[in-house]
C-alpha cells in the first residue's frame, strides 16, 4: 500500500505560512481556489473562525450573517484579503452544513462504503 502523502509533507515549501500577518504584509497573500489557506491566513483566521458554526439551522443562519457582515465591512475598508477570507468561510459553512444535513455524522458513504450521489438526493428548493 502506498504511503499517505501527508507523511512526506514539505512544510518549508508550502505556500501558506501561519507566521505572516497577512493584513500587515498584504503582498504575501496568495489568492487560491476554494477553501485553501483559510486556516493559515492570520489575523483573519482568528477573527472569522469563532463565528463558523453550523450545528443547527438557527446557529448556521446567525453565523453566516455575522461572517457576511465581516465580508461587507472588508469591502467597505478596501480590505481584499478580509473579503476573500470571509467569502471562503461562507463557502466552508455552506459545504459543511450541507454535508451534515444530508448525511448523519457528515459522511457521504453508506455502511457498505458505496459513495452516495448527493446531487440526486439534494433538492435546492427545500
Short mmCIF file of C-alpha atoms in Angstrom, two decimals:
data_model
loop_
_atom_site.label_atom_id
_atom_site.label_comp_id
_atom_site.label_asym_id
_atom_site.label_seq_id
_atom_site.Cartn_x
_atom_site.Cartn_y
_atom_site.Cartn_z
CA UNK A 1 0.00 0.00 0.00
CA UNK A 2 1.26 3.48 -0.88
CA UNK A 3 2.39 5.85 1.84
CA UNK A 4 -0.08 8.69 2.59
CA UNK A 5 1.03 12.00 1.05
CA UNK A 6 0.89 13.86 4.37
CA UNK A 7 3.80 11.77 5.66
CA UNK A 8 6.06 13.42 3.07
CA UNK A 9 4.66 16.93 3.60
CA UNK A 10 7.21 19.61 2.73
CA UNK A 11 6.37 22.37 5.22
CA UNK A 12 9.29 24.56 4.12
CA UNK A 13 7.99 24.86 0.55
CA UNK A 14 4.28 25.06 1.42
CA UNK A 15 2.89 28.31 0.02
CA UNK A 16 0.82 29.24 3.10
CA UNK A 17 2.66 30.46 6.17
CA UNK A 18 0.87 30.76 9.51
CA UNK A 19 3.55 33.11 10.89
CA UNK A 20 2.90 36.01 8.50
CA UNK A 21 0.47 38.80 9.36
CA UNK A 22 -1.35 39.00 6.03
CA UNK A 23 -3.04 42.27 6.97
CA UNK A 24 0.34 43.91 7.55
CA UNK A 25 2.12 42.20 4.63
CA UNK A 26 -0.65 42.02 2.04
CA UNK A 27 1.76 41.30 -0.78
CA UNK A 28 2.43 37.89 0.79
CA UNK A 29 -1.21 36.81 0.39
CA UNK A 30 -1.85 34.26 -2.33
CA UNK A 31 -5.23 34.07 -3.96
CA UNK A 32 -6.12 30.41 -4.22
CA UNK A 33 -9.09 28.36 -5.25
CA UNK A 34 -11.79 27.11 -2.94
CA UNK A 35 -11.11 26.95 0.76
CA UNK A 36 -7.33 26.68 0.58
CA UNK A 37 -5.42 28.74 3.11
CA UNK A 38 -8.32 29.68 5.37
CA UNK A 39 -6.78 28.05 8.42
CA UNK A 40 -3.39 29.64 7.79
CA UNK A 41 -4.14 33.26 6.94
CA UNK A 42 -3.63 35.38 10.05
CA UNK A 43 -5.09 37.52 11.62
CA UNK A 44 -8.22 36.76 9.58
CA UNK A 45 -8.44 33.17 10.80
CA UNK A 46 -8.61 34.28 14.44
CA UNK A 47 -11.20 36.95 13.62
CA UNK A 48 -13.58 34.87 11.49
CA UNK A 49 -13.21 31.26 12.67
CA UNK A 50 -15.01 31.79 16.03
CA UNK A 51 -18.18 32.64 14.08
CA UNK A 52 -18.09 29.49 11.91
CA UNK A 53 -20.86 27.40 13.48
CA UNK A 54 -23.49 25.27 11.81
CA UNK A 55 -24.82 22.72 14.30
CA UNK A 56 -28.45 23.81 13.82
CA UNK A 57 -30.12 25.88 11.09
CA UNK A 58 -30.60 28.75 13.55
CA UNK A 59 -26.94 28.75 14.58
CA UNK A 60 -25.85 28.49 10.93
CA UNK A 61 -28.04 31.46 9.95
CA UNK A 62 -26.63 33.61 12.76
CA UNK A 63 -23.10 32.53 11.86
CA UNK A 64 -23.49 33.26 8.15
CA UNK A 65 -24.99 36.69 8.86
CA UNK A 66 -22.02 37.62 11.07
CA UNK A 67 -19.46 36.39 8.54
CA UNK A 68 -21.32 38.23 5.77
CA UNK A 69 -21.11 41.42 7.87
CA UNK A 70 -17.34 40.89 8.07
CA UNK A 71 -17.28 40.43 4.28
CA UNK A 72 -19.18 43.70 3.67
CA UNK A 73 -17.03 45.60 6.19
CA UNK A 74 -13.88 44.31 4.47
CA UNK A 75 -15.17 45.55 1.11
CA UNK A 76 -16.01 48.92 2.65
CA UNK A 77 -12.47 49.13 4.08
CA UNK A 78 -10.90 48.06 0.75
CA UNK A 79 -9.51 45.01 2.54
CA UNK A 80 -9.44 42.50 -0.31
CA UNK A 81 -7.88 39.75 1.80
CA UNK A 82 -10.50 40.11 4.53
CA UNK A 83 -13.30 39.95 1.94
CA UNK A 84 -11.73 36.93 0.25
CA UNK A 85 -11.28 35.12 3.56
CA UNK A 86 -14.84 35.89 4.70
CA UNK A 87 -16.21 34.56 1.41
CA UNK A 88 -14.15 31.38 1.86
CA UNK A 89 -15.55 30.90 5.38
CA UNK A 90 -19.07 31.35 3.99
CA UNK A 91 -18.25 28.64 1.44
CA UNK A 92 -16.96 26.34 4.20
CA UNK A 93 -20.11 26.92 6.23
CA UNK A 94 -22.30 26.07 3.26
CA UNK A 95 -20.46 22.90 2.29
CA UNK A 96 -20.15 21.59 5.85
CA UNK A 97 -23.74 22.35 6.84
CA UNK A 98 -24.98 20.75 3.61
CA UNK A 99 -22.91 17.66 4.35
CA UNK A 100 -24.25 17.35 7.88
CA UNK A 101 -27.82 17.97 6.69
CA UNK A 102 -27.54 15.21 4.09
CA UNK A 103 -25.53 12.62 5.98
CA UNK A 104 -25.65 11.54 9.57
CA UNK A 105 -22.22 12.22 11.04
CA UNK A 106 -21.15 14.13 7.91
CA UNK A 107 -20.15 11.00 5.99
CA UNK A 108 -21.33 10.58 2.41
CA UNK A 109 -20.85 6.81 2.37
CA UNK A 110 -23.17 4.03 3.41
CA UNK A 111 -22.20 1.17 5.69
CA UNK A 112 -21.22 -0.80 2.58
CA UNK A 113 -18.82 2.04 1.64
CA UNK A 114 -20.68 2.84 -1.58
CA UNK A 115 -20.35 6.50 -2.47
CA UNK A 116 -23.77 8.10 -2.49
CA UNK A 117 -24.79 10.53 -5.20
CA UNK A 118 -25.64 13.54 -3.04
CA UNK A 119 -26.54 15.69 -6.05
CA UNK A 120 -29.53 13.46 -6.80
CA UNK A 121 -30.60 13.48 -3.14
CA UNK A 122 -30.35 17.23 -2.60
CA UNK A 123 -33.32 19.34 -3.55
CA UNK A 124 -32.25 23.02 -3.73
CA UNK A 125 -35.92 24.07 -3.40
CA UNK A 126 -36.08 22.84 0.20
#
